[in-house]
Amino acid sequence: MAQSGQSSRLLSTEAVNGLKMISPTAIYATLMLAVPLGLIFLYSFLTDGYLTIEYTPTFANYVETWTSPVFEKVLMRSLGVSMAVTAVTVLTAFPMAYYVSFYVEPSKKSIWLFLITIPFWTSYLIRVFLWLVILGYNGVVNSSLMGLGIIDEPITAILYNANSVVITLAHAYAPFAILPIFVALEKIDRSLLEAGRDLGESPFMTFVRVTLPLALPGVISAIMIVFIPVIGDYVTPSLLGGPEGKMVANLVQLQYLKLDNYPMGSATAVSSMAMVAVALIVGYAQAKLFKRVYGALMLSTSAGLAFLSALGAVLISFGACLVAGLVLGGAFFAYVLSVLVGHVVLFVWLQRRETKA
Amino acid sequence: MKGGGFKIYAVVYLIFLYAPIVLLPIFAFNNAAIIAFPLSGFTTKWFAALWGEPALWDAAKNSLIVSVSAAILSTTLGVFAARASTRYNFPGKTGILGMIMLPLVLPEIILAVALLVLLLGIGIPLSLFTVTLGHVLVCTPFSIAILSAAFQSLDKSLEEASYDLGENAVMTFGLVILPLVMPGIISSLLITFTISLDEFIMAFFLAGTESTLPVYIFSQFRFPQAVPVIMALGTILVVLSVTLLSFAEYFRRRGIARTGGKDTGGFL
């Protein structure tokens, strides 16, 4: 009793003050974020009647969504675009973040970061539109390449398809990738790098074995903070995607605003977010597998061979999931389900081995 | 030179980042109805044409109302959350903050349709008010990120000194803490204003028959003859945003310097 009296008294000071202080913001986020998100989840199980919503719970929307060839095509394209954008932004952002963190004088760092973030805050719509001008038939790229005599005819492969969407989104999300990597690099104790050098590693190997692992948390947040919003981007595929570059957000918008079918729109939105979760689980489990195999082989064989074996393990495990999907009937949903289940099993297995070791 | 290769890379990267923004004024002052090269002479007629667009002025007025309201509301909510997260420990802190910061990573279209379903479900008609509600949701995490830096570096002993001298909690907040974090608050107001001014998806879904500047701009892209005027409008908006952000950066740094913190750079 005395114990609980003491803890409730403790609770009545700091914890209560903290909760009180955060309550306006927390209540706002609950009402405007958590409740609406719960609501679209509920809506996805309802049926759209004419001008009304029928309140009989059903899986019909999900069955329709996951058997629709349009949804499959658009979702897979969104995933592909998002993965490409994430890869491009993170790979190009890393040297930039590295430069600002390691080579720029401390007093000038914030001006560099300011310069990097400015384009991100200004006129998103107009920036996207200007890529039309850059990539278009008479655009900057084509006129300069033709002016230099490198090409004879304008390139059309860079507009109104997934390529133009990838280029534009990679540009739009660049600062989002640079900042988390920069923050992680800033936290690295510089004396560790000196220690690596003193122990006889080359600058490159010091980078691979010290800097890179320590920067990994930043890289992971960069991946998350680019991958998730990009998959739901609406403006870029609408303006630059053409008919062959539309993404899930365009489908969601169509179902909500044009077809006025909220339950179907909700099912599409929830399904897309579920797919994002699946993609993140797959990515996480595969990264873990890669690390395990590479780590186990690196000491006994050459680094190159260990790398190839780890890559092989990743490809084999992913391929096995696809084969399982084929056995389960080869439908889109069967593939997604077996990939998900396969990677959850893989993750749990790796986790258990790790705790044993 | 130290980091020479990296420096070249960084400069090329910055050129890539700024390429579209540099093109904007070029076409805004180009004397041709089509947005393409080669250029055909200097004109200010697209800027003059802005005056004759009543729909644009309506949209600008609407945007101003929404952005000012969203900036004030989200910064107010940001002050509470940033103060709570930097000063207190309480149960469920990570979870609550995680939920509040969630709009930073969730695709905006998901937030927009979710709010749309809720608002129409409880019978609130779409208007500038509903757009503001959405913008506050999007802006608050940015406000918290900026304000946390300002509150983080606050010296707790100043607050204790105020209590020892007999002030109560409210007066301490008003007389000691608020003046110290004021630059951070101004920075947050300016940045959330800029974000709200530029935000399209929420306004597109939640504005009903009203229109904000980005919604107006998006609708004009369908008409090729309207595009040069949009380039002129865009130039003005970029100049405005960059000015506001420069002030925000100035206040952000001053705020951190005033509370004695170390500048780690950047808004996030």
XYZ file of C-alpha atoms in Angstrom:
625
model
C 0.000 0.000 0.000
C 2.770 2.348 1.000
C 4.469 1.513 -2.261
C 1.415 2.423 -4.350
C 0.834 5.536 -2.275
C 4.333 6.661 -2.993
C 4.109 5.903 -6.692
C 0.796 7.707 -6.999
C 2.307 10.703 -5.283
C 5.181 10.558 -7.739
C 2.627 10.265 -10.500
C 0.819 13.295 -9.205
C 3.832 15.523 -9.775
C 6.037 14.988 -12.786
C 3.965 12.482 -14.765
C 0.701 14.339 -14.301
C 2.293 17.650 -15.198
C 3.819 16.096 -18.291
C 0.558 14.481 -19.349
C -1.308 17.733 -18.727
C 1.231 19.637 -20.739
C 1.049 17.322 -23.732
C -2.711 16.759 -23.575
C -3.827 19.545 -25.992
C -1.538 18.246 -28.725
C -2.272 14.610 -27.903
C -6.042 15.198 -27.966
C -5.758 16.991 -31.292
C -3.706 14.157 -32.792
C -6.169 11.592 -31.421
C -9.216 13.345 -32.857
C -7.707 14.343 -36.182
C -5.374 11.411 -36.790
C -6.017 8.266 -34.743
C -9.818 8.422 -34.939
C -9.891 9.146 -38.717
C -7.389 6.350 -39.387
C -9.538 3.963 -37.356
C -12.549 5.187 -39.276
C -11.147 4.410 -42.736
C -10.239 0.990 -41.418
C -13.913 0.504 -40.422
C -15.191 1.967 -43.693
C -13.139 -0.524 -45.661
C -15.450 -3.268 -44.373
C -18.667 -1.483 -45.363
C -20.506 -1.335 -48.697
C -21.251 1.671 -50.843
C -24.964 1.875 -51.582
C -26.434 4.602 -53.771
C -25.912 7.840 -51.757
C -25.716 5.828 -48.556
C -23.324 3.495 -46.837
C -24.550 0.030 -45.916
C -23.447 -0.982 -42.467
C -23.107 -4.721 -42.943
C -19.508 -5.781 -42.393
C -18.026 -7.529 -45.413
C -14.665 -8.474 -46.899
C -16.006 -7.782 -50.408
C -13.948 -4.586 -50.841
C -10.739 -6.393 -49.988
C -11.583 -9.318 -52.264
C -12.274 -6.851 -55.066
C -9.117 -4.859 -54.360
C -6.762 -7.831 -54.215
C -8.235 -9.537 -57.302
C -8.244 -6.346 -59.372
C -5.559 -6.354 -62.094
C -5.520 -2.536 -62.014
C -4.747 -2.490 -58.288
C -2.043 -5.124 -58.726
C -0.394 -3.205 -61.554
C -0.607 0.194 -59.845
C 0.544 -1.140 -56.471
C 3.523 -2.992 -57.951
C 4.460 0.119 -59.931
C 4.206 2.266 -56.792
C 6.445 -0.184 -54.934
C 8.943 -0.206 -57.791
C 8.998 3.580 -58.105
C 9.310 3.973 -54.366
C 12.176 1.488 -54.112
C 14.004 3.152 -57.008
C 13.506 6.613 -55.512
C 14.668 5.403 -52.096
C 17.781 3.769 -53.570
C 18.671 6.829 -55.663
C 18.062 9.381 -52.907
C 19.859 7.459 -50.159
C 22.882 6.599 -52.344
C 23.276 10.153 -53.667
C 22.471 11.745 -50.303
C 25.145 9.825 -48.409
C 28.208 11.526 -49.978
C 26.491 14.890 -49.574
C 25.768 14.284 -45.880
C 29.302 12.919 -45.488
C 30.800 16.029 -47.046
C 28.830 18.401 -44.826
C 29.544 16.404 -41.684
C 33.245 15.624 -42.244
C 34.660 18.378 -44.456
C 32.615 21.533 -43.866
C 33.795 23.784 -41.047
C 31.474 23.568 -38.017
C 30.506 27.224 -38.310
C 29.372 26.737 -41.913
C 27.425 23.516 -41.412
C 24.101 25.143 -40.703
C 24.294 27.331 -43.803
C 24.890 24.216 -45.915
C 21.940 22.456 -44.307
C 19.844 25.552 -44.858
C 20.781 25.561 -48.551
C 19.897 21.881 -48.816
C 16.496 22.277 -47.160
C 15.316 25.448 -48.935
C 14.204 23.762 -52.183
C 12.243 21.282 -50.100
C 10.058 23.972 -48.515
C 9.204 25.920 -51.642
C 6.367 25.421 -54.146
C 6.262 21.663 -54.433
C 3.670 21.838 -57.225
C 5.627 24.265 -59.346
C 8.875 22.350 -58.862
C 7.170 19.177 -60.077
C 5.706 21.053 -63.028
C 9.122 22.412 -63.961
C 10.370 18.865 -64.399
C 7.925 18.705 -67.305
C 9.868 21.613 -68.754
C 13.209 19.961 -68.065
C 12.298 16.494 -69.323
C 9.806 17.488 -72.058
C 9.989 17.111 -75.834
C 11.447 20.623 -76.261
C 12.792 20.595 -72.744
C 16.117 21.506 -71.230
C 17.565 17.995 -71.454
C 16.527 17.414 -75.038
C 17.460 20.864 -76.366
C 20.892 20.784 -74.782
C 21.641 17.217 -75.892
C 20.493 18.070 -79.436
C 22.437 21.325 -79.364
C 25.570 19.393 -78.445
C 24.870 16.952 -81.253
C 24.712 13.938 -78.907
C 21.217 12.940 -80.049
C 19.345 13.648 -83.305
C 15.801 13.284 -82.036
C 14.315 14.255 -78.665
C 14.288 11.429 -76.128
C 10.725 10.522 -75.211
C 11.557 7.783 -72.716
C 11.975 10.331 -69.921
C 8.499 11.817 -69.850
C 5.011 10.577 -68.978
C 6.121 7.251 -67.562
C 7.618 5.774 -64.397
C 11.114 7.134 -65.258
C 10.027 10.757 -65.054
C 8.209 10.000 -61.786
C 11.376 8.497 -60.294
C 13.571 11.452 -61.350
C 11.140 14.039 -59.993
C 10.513 12.264 -56.692
C 14.222 11.603 -56.174
C 14.710 15.352 -56.478
C 11.806 16.211 -54.192
C 12.833 13.872 -51.360
C 16.600 14.471 -51.444
C 16.706 16.682 -48.302
C 14.653 14.111 -46.407
C 17.405 11.570 -47.028
C 20.327 13.912 -46.320
C 19.223 15.171 -42.884
C 18.912 11.863 -40.979
C 22.200 10.583 -42.435
C 23.887 13.857 -41.514
C 22.605 13.614 -37.937
C 23.941 10.044 -37.617
C 27.338 11.039 -39.058
C 27.575 14.002 -36.678
C 27.215 11.657 -33.705
C 30.228 9.554 -34.711
C 33.112 10.011 -32.305
C 35.970 11.113 -34.578
C 38.556 9.411 -32.365
C 37.120 6.017 -33.415
C 38.176 6.793 -36.983
C 41.652 7.703 -35.808
C 41.786 4.439 -33.864
C 40.844 2.543 -37.026
C 43.640 4.249 -38.928
C 46.130 3.720 -36.124
C 45.351 0.005 -36.084
C 46.465 -0.154 -39.685
C 43.224 -0.024 -41.700
C 43.210 1.878 -44.972
C 40.977 4.959 -45.143
C 38.500 3.024 -47.267
C 38.322 0.041 -44.905
C 38.001 2.391 -41.926
C 35.014 3.903 -43.699
C 33.482 0.467 -44.414
C 34.085 -1.002 -40.974
C 33.670 2.019 -38.685
C 31.849 4.914 -40.328
C 29.292 2.931 -42.302
C 28.009 0.730 -39.435
C 27.762 3.786 -37.156
C 25.881 5.728 -39.845
C 23.440 2.855 -40.342
C 20.681 4.175 -38.025
C 20.619 7.376 -40.082
C 20.492 5.419 -43.319
C 17.582 3.355 -41.970
C 15.603 6.453 -40.971
C 16.374 7.966 -44.369
C 14.991 4.852 -46.059
C 11.794 4.959 -43.972
C 11.265 8.687 -44.299
C 11.607 8.514 -48.104
C 10.027 5.151 -48.911
C 6.715 5.564 -47.056
C 5.637 9.042 -48.246
C 6.866 8.422 -51.820
C 4.633 5.390 -52.247
C 1.634 7.612 -51.528
C 2.671 10.598 -53.608
C -0.151 12.042 -55.663
C 1.095 15.156 -57.463
C 4.097 13.759 -59.332
C 2.378 10.746 -60.931
C -0.627 12.922 -61.852
C 1.459 15.576 -63.580
C 4.353 13.520 -64.973
C 3.227 9.910 -64.886
C 1.025 9.815 -67.969
C -1.252 6.786 -68.256
C 1.677 4.409 -67.672
C 2.972 6.086 -64.535
C -0.038 6.326 -62.223
C 0.405 5.233 -58.617
C -1.795 4.125 -55.698
C -2.572 7.680 -54.592
C -4.164 8.321 -57.989
C -6.314 5.221 -57.515
C -7.330 6.297 -54.000
C -8.186 9.796 -55.247
C -10.234 8.321 -58.117
C -12.257 6.114 -55.787
C -12.886 8.818 -53.191
C -13.434 11.958 -55.244
C -14.475 10.731 -58.707
C -16.358 7.506 -58.026
C -17.455 8.638 -54.557
C -17.013 5.084 -53.273
C -15.560 5.628 -49.794
C -15.535 1.973 -48.702
C -13.597 0.900 -51.823
C -11.261 3.883 -51.482
C -10.665 2.995 -47.830
C -9.943 -0.637 -48.711
C -7.429 0.517 -51.344
C -5.787 2.938 -48.895
C -5.591 0.331 -46.112
C -4.282 -2.308 -48.543
C -1.563 0.026 -49.806
C -0.442 0.818 -46.271
C -0.475 -2.917 -45.458
C 1.758 -3.416 -48.498
C 4.146 -0.753 -47.173
C 4.311 -2.684 -43.899
C 4.982 -5.927 -45.802
C 7.742 -4.229 -47.799
C 9.376 -2.915 -44.623
C 9.193 -6.340 -42.926
C 10.723 -7.981 -46.016
C 13.462 -5.364 -46.170
C 14.242 -5.724 -42.482
C 14.328 -9.536 -42.490
C 16.488 -9.634 -45.631
C 18.926 -7.083 -44.210
C 19.213 -9.244 -41.091
C 19.797 -12.380 -43.168
C 22.420 -10.599 -45.278
C 24.234 -9.373 -42.189
C 24.201 -12.851 -40.577
C 25.567 -14.688 -43.613
C 28.131 -12.001 -44.387
C 29.233 -11.834 -40.767
C 29.587 -15.614 -40.503
C 31.617 -16.002 -43.701
C 33.677 -12.823 -43.626
C 36.268 -14.258 -41.224
C 36.760 -17.573 -43.034
C 36.716 -16.452 -46.691
C 37.413 -13.287 -48.650
C 35.088 -10.317 -48.231
C 33.973 -10.584 -51.881
C 32.950 -14.224 -51.558
C 31.124 -13.538 -48.284
C 29.267 -10.681 -49.979
C 28.217 -12.887 -52.900
C 27.076 -15.690 -50.575
C 25.020 -13.256 -48.523
C 23.446 -11.900 -51.709
C 22.739 -15.473 -52.794
C 21.020 -16.249 -49.477
C 18.812 -13.194 -49.915
C 17.838 -14.133 -53.464
C 17.214 -17.794 -52.584
C 14.997 -16.983 -49.584
C 12.997 -14.460 -51.588
C 12.706 -16.878 -54.518
C 11.482 -19.595 -52.162
C 8.653 -17.310 -51.022
C 7.686 -16.678 -54.649
C 7.649 -20.422 -55.378
C 5.420 -20.897 -52.329
C 3.105 -18.254 -53.775
C 2.990 -20.109 -57.076
C 2.102 -23.330 -55.257
C -0.655 -21.494 -53.375
C -2.352 -20.661 -56.683
C -0.216 -17.918 -58.234
C -2.696 -15.129 -57.584
C -1.312 -11.708 -56.575
C -2.615 -12.089 -53.043
C -1.039 -15.559 -52.736
C 2.373 -14.125 -53.639
C 2.060 -11.226 -51.181
C 0.863 -13.546 -48.414
C 3.631 -16.103 -48.884
C 6.296 -13.389 -49.094
C 4.967 -11.912 -45.847
C 4.678 -15.224 -43.983
C 8.036 -16.406 -45.314
C 9.800 -13.313 -44.071
C 8.116 -13.295 -40.686
C 9.287 -16.910 -40.243
C 12.783 -15.942 -41.450
C 12.881 -13.035 -39.038
C 11.756 -15.112 -36.050
C 14.261 -17.858 -36.911
C 17.146 -15.389 -37.181
C 16.090 -13.716 -33.940
C 16.055 -17.051 -32.074
C 19.479 -18.050 -33.419
C 20.818 -14.699 -32.331
C 19.551 -15.051 -28.760
C 20.951 -18.624 -28.601
C 24.365 -17.401 -29.737
C 42.737 20.089 -51.099
C 40.959 18.263 -48.317
C 37.697 16.713 -49.502
C 38.147 18.149 -53.000
C 36.225 15.401 -54.770
C 33.428 15.604 -52.221
C 33.244 19.350 -52.600
C 32.740 19.090 -56.365
C 30.071 16.461 -55.767
C 28.330 18.659 -53.188
C 28.274 21.651 -55.535
C 26.900 19.544 -58.416
C 24.299 18.167 -56.023
C 23.231 21.672 -55.010
C 22.940 22.650 -58.691
C 20.679 19.620 -59.227
C 18.575 20.623 -56.202
C 18.184 24.188 -57.427
C 17.760 23.476 -61.168
C 13.934 23.736 -61.249
C 13.881 26.808 -59.011
C 16.420 28.576 -61.232
C 14.294 27.871 -64.318
C 11.227 29.409 -62.709
C 12.135 33.124 -63.036
C 13.646 32.468 -66.484
C 10.257 31.416 -67.827
C 8.374 33.968 -65.755
C 10.220 36.745 -67.600
C 10.285 34.985 -70.992
C 8.215 36.594 -73.706
C 6.527 33.434 -75.026
C 3.259 31.688 -74.270
C 4.899 28.266 -74.401
C 7.193 27.082 -71.618
C 10.124 25.759 -73.664
C 13.515 26.696 -75.064
C 14.752 28.670 -76.948
C 13.886 31.823 -75.002
C 12.387 34.730 -76.899
C 12.992 37.979 -75.050
C 12.296 39.727 -71.769
C 8.844 40.732 -70.573
C 7.053 41.556 -67.360
C 3.618 41.035 -68.867
C 3.002 37.745 -67.028
C 3.430 39.567 -63.724
C 1.097 42.322 -64.938
C -1.434 39.640 -65.906
C -1.574 38.500 -62.255
C -3.602 41.611 -61.433
C -6.397 40.600 -63.787
C -7.106 37.202 -62.207
C -9.853 37.525 -59.575
C -9.827 33.760 -58.902
C -6.147 34.022 -58.020
C -6.764 36.827 -55.543
C -9.540 34.839 -53.909
C -7.223 31.863 -53.619
C -4.435 34.067 -52.230
C -6.776 35.518 -49.613
C -7.958 32.025 -48.658
C -4.380 30.781 -48.436
C -3.453 33.675 -46.196
C -6.349 32.940 -43.807
C -5.548 29.222 -43.687
C -1.774 29.656 -43.338
C -1.951 32.267 -40.574
C -4.468 30.172 -38.609
C -2.542 26.945 -39.169
C 0.750 28.589 -38.149
C -0.683 29.968 -34.900
C -2.571 26.791 -33.968
C 0.212 24.345 -34.823
C 2.839 26.433 -33.042
C 0.615 26.610 -29.952
C 0.185 22.836 -30.013
C 3.916 22.563 -30.716
C 4.805 24.602 -27.616
C 2.800 22.250 -25.379
C 4.273 19.101 -26.897
C 7.851 20.391 -27.064
C 7.716 21.603 -23.463
C 6.229 18.301 -22.303
C 8.755 16.210 -24.198
C 11.839 18.137 -23.084
C 10.887 18.887 -19.462
C 8.829 15.970 -18.179
C 8.894 12.203 -18.056
C 5.506 10.558 -18.093
C 4.068 7.129 -18.891
C 3.431 6.487 -22.592
C 5.647 9.384 -23.647
C 7.195 7.613 -26.637
C 3.835 6.335 -27.855
C 2.069 9.679 -27.542
C 4.897 11.580 -29.238
C 5.070 8.889 -31.910
C 1.396 9.402 -32.713
C 1.790 13.189 -32.815
C 4.843 12.945 -35.119
C 3.239 10.299 -37.373
C 2.072 12.775 -40.076
C 5.753 13.361 -40.833
C 6.076 9.915 -42.422
C 2.539 8.898 -43.424
C 1.611 9.738 -47.018
C -0.469 12.892 -46.954
C -3.164 11.334 -49.089
C -3.886 8.810 -46.324
C -4.201 11.631 -43.752
C -6.402 13.592 -46.157
C -8.885 10.818 -46.968
C -9.038 9.776 -43.321
C -9.940 13.333 -42.278
C -12.398 13.573 -45.182
C -14.229 10.445 -44.017
C -14.368 11.732 -40.424
C -15.539 15.260 -41.291
C -18.232 14.142 -43.701
C -19.204 11.357 -41.286
C -19.964 13.805 -38.485
C -21.473 16.321 -40.895
C -18.929 19.150 -40.918
C -19.134 20.815 -44.351
C -15.859 21.216 -46.228
C -14.476 24.739 -46.041
C -11.327 26.699 -45.249
C -11.851 25.631 -41.638
C -11.490 21.946 -42.520
C -8.364 22.718 -44.584
C -6.922 24.481 -41.539
C -7.637 21.421 -39.376
C -5.673 19.292 -41.834
C -2.812 21.766 -42.088
C -2.451 21.961 -38.301
C -2.049 18.169 -38.289
C 0.704 18.345 -40.929
C 2.486 21.400 -39.457
C 2.543 20.402 -35.773
C 5.356 17.801 -36.079
C 7.600 20.373 -37.782
C 6.785 22.901 -35.092
C 7.652 20.366 -32.381
C 10.952 19.543 -34.090
C 11.963 23.228 -34.145
C 10.680 24.035 -30.667
C 12.211 20.947 -29.045
C 15.638 22.277 -30.038
C 14.776 25.596 -28.392
C 13.376 24.008 -25.196
C 16.097 21.343 -25.032
C 18.878 23.830 -24.487
C 16.925 25.688 -21.808
C 18.825 25.824 -18.526
C 16.638 24.327 -15.796
C 18.323 26.401 -13.066
C 16.819 29.603 -14.523
C 13.398 28.146 -13.919
C 14.311 27.059 -10.391
C 15.680 30.524 -9.678
C 12.339 31.981 -10.657
C 10.508 29.621 -8.268
C 12.954 30.461 -5.486
C 12.243 34.134 -6.037
C 8.580 33.409 -5.446
C 7.022 33.282 -8.898
C 4.388 30.638 -9.637
C 4.447 28.220 -12.583
C 2.387 30.386 -14.929
C 4.414 33.531 -14.269
C 7.670 31.583 -14.575
C 6.581 30.331 -17.953
C 5.548 33.809 -19.051
C 8.470 35.776 -17.637
C 11.401 33.359 -17.904
C 10.782 30.514 -20.324
C 8.732 32.240 -23.002
C 11.177 35.106 -23.634
C 14.024 32.585 -23.897
C 12.252 30.388 -26.438
C 10.604 33.298 -28.277
C 13.007 33.134 -31.236
C 12.156 29.425 -31.599
C 8.449 30.265 -31.542
C 8.874 32.908 -34.238
C 10.911 30.448 -36.296
C 8.165 27.838 -35.897
C 5.458 30.340 -36.895
C 7.340 31.281 -40.050
C 8.074 27.701 -41.072
C 4.590 26.344 -40.406
C 3.189 29.323 -42.330
C 5.426 28.425 -45.279
C 4.468 24.738 -45.130
C 0.758 25.540 -44.966
C 1.041 28.066 -47.810
C 2.589 25.367 -49.994
C 0.455 22.401 -48.906
C -1.658 20.924 -51.677
C -3.101 17.469 -50.887
C -5.029 18.415 -47.723
C -6.441 21.506 -49.430
C -7.316 19.489 -52.553
C -9.364 16.982 -50.528
C -10.743 19.182 -47.766
C -11.423 22.598 -49.328
C -14.793 21.784 -50.892
C -15.662 24.618 -53.273
C -13.077 27.012 -51.842
C -9.617 27.069 -53.262
C -6.177 27.874 -51.859
C -3.177 28.969 -53.935
C -1.783 25.466 -54.558
C -5.255 24.194 -55.527
C -5.608 27.153 -57.904
C -2.144 26.494 -59.368
C -2.908 22.806 -59.859
C -6.155 23.611 -61.670
C -4.344 26.050 -63.985
C -1.837 23.423 -65.168
C -4.607 22.020 -67.381
C -4.648 25.202 -69.470
C -1.365 25.681 -71.368
C -2.106 29.377 -71.962
C -2.331 29.966 -68.180
C 1.074 28.472 -67.398
C 3.317 31.560 -67.952
C 1.200 33.477 -65.430
C 1.621 30.573 -62.997
C 5.395 30.810 -63.499
C 5.185 34.491 -62.517
C 3.068 33.607 -59.475
C 5.503 30.819 -58.599
C 8.447 33.229 -58.744
C 6.738 35.519 -56.259
C 5.892 32.592 -53.983
C 9.460 31.248 -54.049
C 10.890 34.674 -53.212
C 8.364 34.986 -50.384
C 9.105 31.477 -49.026
C 12.871 31.919 -49.172
C 12.566 35.266 -47.370
C 10.368 33.768 -44.651
C 12.650 30.756 -44.267
C 15.738 32.966 -44.010
C 14.093 34.885 -41.190
C 13.074 31.585 -39.605
C 16.648 30.327 -39.766
C 17.901 33.592 -38.258
C 15.456 33.295 -35.330
C 16.126 29.582 -34.896
C 19.851 30.239 -34.486
C 19.270 33.201 -32.226
C 16.965 31.065 -30.083
C 19.543 28.349 -29.652
C 22.276 30.899 -28.944
C 20.096 32.664 -26.387
C 19.404 29.523 -24.391
C 23.066 28.626 -24.580
C 22.702 25.503 -26.698
C 25.025 24.220 -29.369
C 23.793 24.637 -32.931
C 23.555 21.231 -34.549
C 22.252 22.816 -37.717
C 19.081 22.227 -39.693
C 15.441 22.375 -38.803
C 14.967 18.695 -38.099
